[in-house]
PDB file of C-alpha atoms in Angstrom:
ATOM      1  CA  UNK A   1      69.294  34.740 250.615  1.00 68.00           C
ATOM      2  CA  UNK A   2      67.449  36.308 253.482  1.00 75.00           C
ATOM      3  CA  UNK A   3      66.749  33.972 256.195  1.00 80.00           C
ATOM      4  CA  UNK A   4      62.888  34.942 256.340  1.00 82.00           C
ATOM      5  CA  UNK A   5      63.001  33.437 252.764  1.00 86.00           C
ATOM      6  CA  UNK A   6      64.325  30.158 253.791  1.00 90.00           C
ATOM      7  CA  UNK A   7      62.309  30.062 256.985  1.00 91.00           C
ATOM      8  CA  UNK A   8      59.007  30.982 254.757  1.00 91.00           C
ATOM      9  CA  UNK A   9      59.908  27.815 252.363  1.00 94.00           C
ATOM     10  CA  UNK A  10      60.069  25.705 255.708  1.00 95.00           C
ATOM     11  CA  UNK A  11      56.787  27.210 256.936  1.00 95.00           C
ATOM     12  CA  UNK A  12      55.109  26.222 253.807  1.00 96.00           C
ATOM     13  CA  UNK A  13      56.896  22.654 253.980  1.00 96.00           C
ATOM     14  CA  UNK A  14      55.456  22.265 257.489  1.00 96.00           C
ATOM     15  CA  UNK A  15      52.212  23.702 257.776  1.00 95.00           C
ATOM     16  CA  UNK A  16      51.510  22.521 254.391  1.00 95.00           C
ATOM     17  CA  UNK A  17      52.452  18.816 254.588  1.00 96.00           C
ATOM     18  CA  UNK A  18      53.604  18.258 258.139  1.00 95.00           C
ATOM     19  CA  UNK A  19      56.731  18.869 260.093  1.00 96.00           C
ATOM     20  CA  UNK A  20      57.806  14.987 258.993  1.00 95.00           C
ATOM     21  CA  UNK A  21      58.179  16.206 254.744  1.00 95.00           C
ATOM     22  CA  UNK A  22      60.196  18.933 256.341  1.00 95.00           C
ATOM     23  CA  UNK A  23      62.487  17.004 258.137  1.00 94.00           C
ATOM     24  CA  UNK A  24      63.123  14.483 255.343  1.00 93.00           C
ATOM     25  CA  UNK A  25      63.671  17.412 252.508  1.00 94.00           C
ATOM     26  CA  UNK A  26      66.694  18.704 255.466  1.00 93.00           C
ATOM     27  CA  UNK A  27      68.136  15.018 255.872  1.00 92.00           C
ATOM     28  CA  UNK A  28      68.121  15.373 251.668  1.00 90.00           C
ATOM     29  CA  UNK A  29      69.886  18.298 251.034  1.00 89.00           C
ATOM     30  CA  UNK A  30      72.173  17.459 254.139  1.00 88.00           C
ATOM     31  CA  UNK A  31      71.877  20.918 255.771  1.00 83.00           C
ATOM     32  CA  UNK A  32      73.049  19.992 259.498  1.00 85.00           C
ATOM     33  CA  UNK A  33      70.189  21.498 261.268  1.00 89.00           C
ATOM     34  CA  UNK A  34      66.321  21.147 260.821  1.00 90.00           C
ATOM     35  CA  UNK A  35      65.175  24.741 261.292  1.00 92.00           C
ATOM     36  CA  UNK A  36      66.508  28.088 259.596  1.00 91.00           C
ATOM     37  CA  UNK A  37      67.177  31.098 261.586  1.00 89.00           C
ATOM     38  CA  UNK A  38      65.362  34.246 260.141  1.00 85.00           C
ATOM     39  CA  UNK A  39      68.244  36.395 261.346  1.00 84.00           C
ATOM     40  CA  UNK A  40      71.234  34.465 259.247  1.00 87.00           C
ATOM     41  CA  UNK A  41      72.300  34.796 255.664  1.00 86.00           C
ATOM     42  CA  UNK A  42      72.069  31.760 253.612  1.00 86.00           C
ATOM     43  CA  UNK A  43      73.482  31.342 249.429  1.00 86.00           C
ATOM     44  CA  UNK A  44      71.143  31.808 246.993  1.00 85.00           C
ATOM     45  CA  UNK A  45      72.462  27.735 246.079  1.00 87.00           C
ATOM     46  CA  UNK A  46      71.300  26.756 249.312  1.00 88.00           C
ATOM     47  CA  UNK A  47      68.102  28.249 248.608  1.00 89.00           C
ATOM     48  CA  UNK A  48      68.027  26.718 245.379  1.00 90.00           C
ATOM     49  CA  UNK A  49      69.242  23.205 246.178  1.00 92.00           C
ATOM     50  CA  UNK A  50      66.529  23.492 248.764  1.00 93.00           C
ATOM     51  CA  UNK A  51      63.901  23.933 246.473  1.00 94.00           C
ATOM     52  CA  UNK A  52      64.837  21.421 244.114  1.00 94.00           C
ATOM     53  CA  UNK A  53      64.687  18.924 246.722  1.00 94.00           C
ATOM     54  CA  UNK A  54      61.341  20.365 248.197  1.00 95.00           C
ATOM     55  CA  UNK A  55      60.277  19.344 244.550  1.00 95.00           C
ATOM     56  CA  UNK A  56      61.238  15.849 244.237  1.00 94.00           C
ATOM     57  CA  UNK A  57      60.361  15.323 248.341  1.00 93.00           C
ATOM     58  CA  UNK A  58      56.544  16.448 247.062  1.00 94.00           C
ATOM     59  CA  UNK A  59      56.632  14.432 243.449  1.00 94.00           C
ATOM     60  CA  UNK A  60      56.083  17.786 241.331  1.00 95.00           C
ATOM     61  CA  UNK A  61      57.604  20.238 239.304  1.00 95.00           C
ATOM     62  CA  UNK A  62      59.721  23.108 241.021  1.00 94.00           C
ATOM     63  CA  UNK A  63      57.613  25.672 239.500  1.00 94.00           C
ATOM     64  CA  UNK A  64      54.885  24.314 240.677  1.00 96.00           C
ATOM     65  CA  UNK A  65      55.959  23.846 244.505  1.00 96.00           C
ATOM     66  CA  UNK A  66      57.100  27.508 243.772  1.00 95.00           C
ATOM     67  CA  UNK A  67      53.870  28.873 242.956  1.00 96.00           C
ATOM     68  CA  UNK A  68      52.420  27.114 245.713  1.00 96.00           C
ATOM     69  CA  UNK A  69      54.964  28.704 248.384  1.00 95.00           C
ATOM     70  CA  UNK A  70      52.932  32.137 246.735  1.00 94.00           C
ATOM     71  CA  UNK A  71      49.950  31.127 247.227  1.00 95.00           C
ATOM     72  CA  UNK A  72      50.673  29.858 250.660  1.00 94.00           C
ATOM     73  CA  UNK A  73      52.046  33.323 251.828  1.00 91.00           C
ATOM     74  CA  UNK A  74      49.336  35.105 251.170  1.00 90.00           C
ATOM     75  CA  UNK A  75      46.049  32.473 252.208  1.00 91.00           C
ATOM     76  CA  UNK A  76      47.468  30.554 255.195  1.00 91.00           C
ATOM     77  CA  UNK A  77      45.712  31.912 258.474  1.00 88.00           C
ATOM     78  CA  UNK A  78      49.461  31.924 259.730  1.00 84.00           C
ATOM     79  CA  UNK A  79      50.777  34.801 257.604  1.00 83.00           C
ATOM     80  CA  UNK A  80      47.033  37.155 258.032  1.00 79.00           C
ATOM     81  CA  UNK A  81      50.010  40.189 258.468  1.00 77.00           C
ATOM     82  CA  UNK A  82      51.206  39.507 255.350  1.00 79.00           C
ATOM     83  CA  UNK A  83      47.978  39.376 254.007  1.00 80.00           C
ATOM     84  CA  UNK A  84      46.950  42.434 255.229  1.00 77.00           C
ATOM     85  CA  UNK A  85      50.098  44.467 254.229  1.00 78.00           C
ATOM     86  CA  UNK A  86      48.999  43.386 250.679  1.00 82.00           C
ATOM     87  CA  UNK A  87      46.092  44.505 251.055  1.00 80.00           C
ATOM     88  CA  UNK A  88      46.880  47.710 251.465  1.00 75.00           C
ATOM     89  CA  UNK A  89      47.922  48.030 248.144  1.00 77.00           C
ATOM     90  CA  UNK A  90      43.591  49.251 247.130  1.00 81.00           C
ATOM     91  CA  UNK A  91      40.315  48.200 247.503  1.00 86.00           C
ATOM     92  CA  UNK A  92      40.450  45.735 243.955  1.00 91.00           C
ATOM     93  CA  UNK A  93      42.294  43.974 242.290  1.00 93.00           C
ATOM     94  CA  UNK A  94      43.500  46.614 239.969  1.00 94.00           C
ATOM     95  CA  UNK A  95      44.403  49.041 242.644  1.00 92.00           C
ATOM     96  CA  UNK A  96      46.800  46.204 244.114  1.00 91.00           C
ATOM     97  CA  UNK A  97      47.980  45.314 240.548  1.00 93.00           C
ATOM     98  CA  UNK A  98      48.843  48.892 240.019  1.00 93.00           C
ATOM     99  CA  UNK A  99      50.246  49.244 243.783  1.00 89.00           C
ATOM    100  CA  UNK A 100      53.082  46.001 242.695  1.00 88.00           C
ATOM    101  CA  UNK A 101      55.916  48.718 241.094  1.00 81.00           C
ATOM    102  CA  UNK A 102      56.136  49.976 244.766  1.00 79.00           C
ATOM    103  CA  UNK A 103      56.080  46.963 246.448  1.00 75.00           C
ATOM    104  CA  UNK A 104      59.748  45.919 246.794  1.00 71.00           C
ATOM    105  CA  UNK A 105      60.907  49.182 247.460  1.00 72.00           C
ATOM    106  CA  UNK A 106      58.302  48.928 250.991  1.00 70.00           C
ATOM    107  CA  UNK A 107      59.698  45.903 251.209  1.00 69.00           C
ATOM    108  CA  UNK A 108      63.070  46.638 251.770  1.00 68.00           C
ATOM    109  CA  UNK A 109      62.372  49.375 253.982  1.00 67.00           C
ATOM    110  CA  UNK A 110      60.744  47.466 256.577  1.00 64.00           C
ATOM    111  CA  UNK A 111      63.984  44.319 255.984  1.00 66.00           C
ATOM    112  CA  UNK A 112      66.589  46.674 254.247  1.00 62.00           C
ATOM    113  CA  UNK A 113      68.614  43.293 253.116  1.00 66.00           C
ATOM    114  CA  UNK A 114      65.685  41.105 252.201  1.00 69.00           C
ATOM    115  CA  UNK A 115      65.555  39.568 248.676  1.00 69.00           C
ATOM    116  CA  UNK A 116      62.415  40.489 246.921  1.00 74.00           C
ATOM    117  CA  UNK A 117      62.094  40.695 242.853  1.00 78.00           C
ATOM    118  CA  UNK A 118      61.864  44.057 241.055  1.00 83.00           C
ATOM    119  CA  UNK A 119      58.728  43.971 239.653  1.00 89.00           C
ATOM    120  CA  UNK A 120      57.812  46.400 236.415  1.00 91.00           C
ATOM    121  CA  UNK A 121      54.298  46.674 235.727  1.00 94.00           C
ATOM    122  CA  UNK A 122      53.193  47.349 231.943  1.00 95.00           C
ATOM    123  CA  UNK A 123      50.209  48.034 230.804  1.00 95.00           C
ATOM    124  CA  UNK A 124      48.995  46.500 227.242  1.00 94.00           C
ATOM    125  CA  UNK A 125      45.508  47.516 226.924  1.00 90.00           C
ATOM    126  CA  UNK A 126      42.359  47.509 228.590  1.00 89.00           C
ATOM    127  CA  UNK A 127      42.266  45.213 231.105  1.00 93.00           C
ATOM    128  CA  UNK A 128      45.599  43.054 229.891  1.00 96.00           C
ATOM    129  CA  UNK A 129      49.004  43.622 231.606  1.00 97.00           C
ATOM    130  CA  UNK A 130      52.620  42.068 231.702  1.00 96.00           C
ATOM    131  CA  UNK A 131      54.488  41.848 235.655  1.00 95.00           C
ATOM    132  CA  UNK A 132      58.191  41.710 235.054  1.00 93.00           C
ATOM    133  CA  UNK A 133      59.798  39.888 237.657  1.00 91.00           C
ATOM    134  CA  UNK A 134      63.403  40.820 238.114  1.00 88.00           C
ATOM    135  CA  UNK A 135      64.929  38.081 240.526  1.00 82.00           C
ATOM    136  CA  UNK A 136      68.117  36.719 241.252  1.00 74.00           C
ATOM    137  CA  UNK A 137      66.620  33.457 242.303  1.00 77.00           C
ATOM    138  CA  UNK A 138      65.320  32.068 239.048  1.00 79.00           C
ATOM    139  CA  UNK A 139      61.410  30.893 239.372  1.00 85.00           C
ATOM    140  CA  UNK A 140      61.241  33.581 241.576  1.00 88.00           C
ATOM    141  CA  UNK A 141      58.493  34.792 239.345  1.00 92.00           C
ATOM    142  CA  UNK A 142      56.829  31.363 239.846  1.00 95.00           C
ATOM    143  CA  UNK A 143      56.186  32.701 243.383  1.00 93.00           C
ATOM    144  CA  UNK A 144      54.737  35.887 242.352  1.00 93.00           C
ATOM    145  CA  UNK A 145      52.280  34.037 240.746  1.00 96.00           C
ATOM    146  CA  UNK A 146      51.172  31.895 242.988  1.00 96.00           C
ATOM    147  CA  UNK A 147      51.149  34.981 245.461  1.00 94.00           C
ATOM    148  CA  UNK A 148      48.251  37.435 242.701  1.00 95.00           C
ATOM    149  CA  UNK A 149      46.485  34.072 241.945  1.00 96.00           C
ATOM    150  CA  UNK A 150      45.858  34.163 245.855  1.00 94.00           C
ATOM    151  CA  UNK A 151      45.112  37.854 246.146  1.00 93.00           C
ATOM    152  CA  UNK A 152      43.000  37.447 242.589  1.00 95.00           C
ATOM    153  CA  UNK A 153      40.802  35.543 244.663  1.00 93.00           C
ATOM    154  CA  UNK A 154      41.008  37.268 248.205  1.00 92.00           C
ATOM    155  CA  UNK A 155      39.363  40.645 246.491  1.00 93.00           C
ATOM    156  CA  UNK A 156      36.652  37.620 244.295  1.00 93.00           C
ATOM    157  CA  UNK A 157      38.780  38.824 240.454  1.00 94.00           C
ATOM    158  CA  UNK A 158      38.474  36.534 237.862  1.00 96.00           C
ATOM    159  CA  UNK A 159      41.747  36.892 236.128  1.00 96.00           C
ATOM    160  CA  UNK A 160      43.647  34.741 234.050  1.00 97.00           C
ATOM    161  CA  UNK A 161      47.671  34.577 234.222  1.00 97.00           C
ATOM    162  CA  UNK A 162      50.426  32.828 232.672  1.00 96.00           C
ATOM    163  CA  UNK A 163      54.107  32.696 232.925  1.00 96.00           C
ATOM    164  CA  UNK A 164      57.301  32.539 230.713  1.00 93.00           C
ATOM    165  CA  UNK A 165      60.703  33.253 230.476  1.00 86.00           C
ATOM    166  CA  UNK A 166      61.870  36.444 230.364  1.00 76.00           C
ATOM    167  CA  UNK A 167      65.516  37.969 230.156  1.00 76.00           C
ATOM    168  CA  UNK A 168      68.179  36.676 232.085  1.00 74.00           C
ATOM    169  CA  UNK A 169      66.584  34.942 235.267  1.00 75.00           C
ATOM    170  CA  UNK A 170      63.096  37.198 235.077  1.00 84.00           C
ATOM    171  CA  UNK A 171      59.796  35.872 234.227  1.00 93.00           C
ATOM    172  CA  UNK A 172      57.110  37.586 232.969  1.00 95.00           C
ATOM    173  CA  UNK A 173      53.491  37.211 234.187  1.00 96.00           C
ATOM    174  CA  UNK A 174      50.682  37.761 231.709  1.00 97.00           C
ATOM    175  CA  UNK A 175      47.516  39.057 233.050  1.00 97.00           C
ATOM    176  CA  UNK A 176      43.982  39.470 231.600  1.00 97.00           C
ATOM    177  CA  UNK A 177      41.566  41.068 234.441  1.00 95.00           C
ATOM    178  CA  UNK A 178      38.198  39.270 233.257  1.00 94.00           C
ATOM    179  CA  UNK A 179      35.829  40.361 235.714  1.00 87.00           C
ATOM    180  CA  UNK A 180      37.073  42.471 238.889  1.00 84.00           C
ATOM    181  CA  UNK A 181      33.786  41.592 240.699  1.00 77.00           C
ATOM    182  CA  UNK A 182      33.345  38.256 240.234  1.00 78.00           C
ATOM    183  CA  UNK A 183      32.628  36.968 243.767  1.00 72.00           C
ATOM    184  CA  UNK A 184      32.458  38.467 247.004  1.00 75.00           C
ATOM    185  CA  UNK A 185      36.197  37.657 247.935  1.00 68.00           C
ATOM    186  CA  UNK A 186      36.947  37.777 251.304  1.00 68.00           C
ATOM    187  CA  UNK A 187      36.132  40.269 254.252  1.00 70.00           C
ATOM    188  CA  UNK A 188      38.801  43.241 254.945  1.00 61.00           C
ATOM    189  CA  UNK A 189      39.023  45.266 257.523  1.00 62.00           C
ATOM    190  CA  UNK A 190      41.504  48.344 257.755  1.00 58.00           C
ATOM    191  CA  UNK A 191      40.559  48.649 261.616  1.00 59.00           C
ATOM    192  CA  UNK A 192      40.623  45.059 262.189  1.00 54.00           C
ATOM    193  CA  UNK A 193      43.469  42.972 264.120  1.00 52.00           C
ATOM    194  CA  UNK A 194      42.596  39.466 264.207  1.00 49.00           C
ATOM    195  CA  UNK A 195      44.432  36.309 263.325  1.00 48.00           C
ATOM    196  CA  UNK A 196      43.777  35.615 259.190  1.00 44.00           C
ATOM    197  CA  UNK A 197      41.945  38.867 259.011  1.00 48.00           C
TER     198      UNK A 197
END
């Protein structure tokens, strides 16, 4: 697993609940040092055994934390270049939806080696589409989730999504677009540079 995954799961940890959570989930899982190194290759069972004790360290499902870590990558004033990469993807909802197919391969252009799910987009009718999400860390779809239920609201969508299980270690998000216009959302600028923006 990519470092910038594992140091994104710390990042969460710490700005989330304080660099004190993210110490004690380390002394859990016995990893030997307290920060990862973006630049260094760690197993996808590191990774995992991570996560499951980031789950029990914050008392709540592992899906859940998962989702969370999505949701945190793409709202916390930390990660705005993230957020604006994403945004890139159209000017609603459904142009960023449709924008997802082409997303890893980006992805892996800018970080050749980084571990991002292939996602297949299918569309089921007006307004209602499935996001397969291809992973070889399972729940990985968890974090996709979390990640359009913080865009959803970033260009003011109402949309309502669910997960299951799909084949293998995917998951499959289902996703109704209600009302694209629902709320202002938040302000985007192409031009500007700012922190968050």
């Amino acid at each position: 697993m990519h470092g910038l995954v594992n140091r994104a799961i710390q990042g969460f940890v710490e700005d989330t609940y304080g660099r004190e959570r993210w110490l004690e989930v380390t002394r859990r899982v016995a990893l030997g040092f307290t920060d990862f190194d973006t630049m260094i290759d760690y197993s996808t069972e590191q990774t995992e055994t991570l996560l499951d004790a980031i789950s029990i360290a914050l008392d709540k499902p592992k899906e859940a934390a998962l989702e969370d870590i999505g949701t945190y990558l793409v709202t916390h004033p930390n990660l705005g270049p993230l957020r604006r990469l994403l945004r890139f993807g159209g000017e609603t909802f459904l142009d960023f939806l449709l924008s997802l197919d082409d997303l890893p391969g980006r992805a892996r252009m800018a970080v050749p080696d980084l571990d991002v799910p292939d996602l297949q987009l299918k569309a089921l009718g007006p307004r209602r589409y499935s996001l397969v999400c291809d992973s070889p860390l399972k729940g990985y779809g968890y974090v996709v989730l979390g990640l359009l239920r913080g865009m959803a609201d970033d260009y003011g969508a109402l949309v309502l999504m669910d997960i299951r299980s799909g084949q293998g270690k995917s998951e499959v998000i289902d996703i109704v677009l209600v009302d694209l216009e629902f709320s202002e959302g938040r302000s985007f600028d192409l031009a500007r540079t700012e922190k968050g923006a």
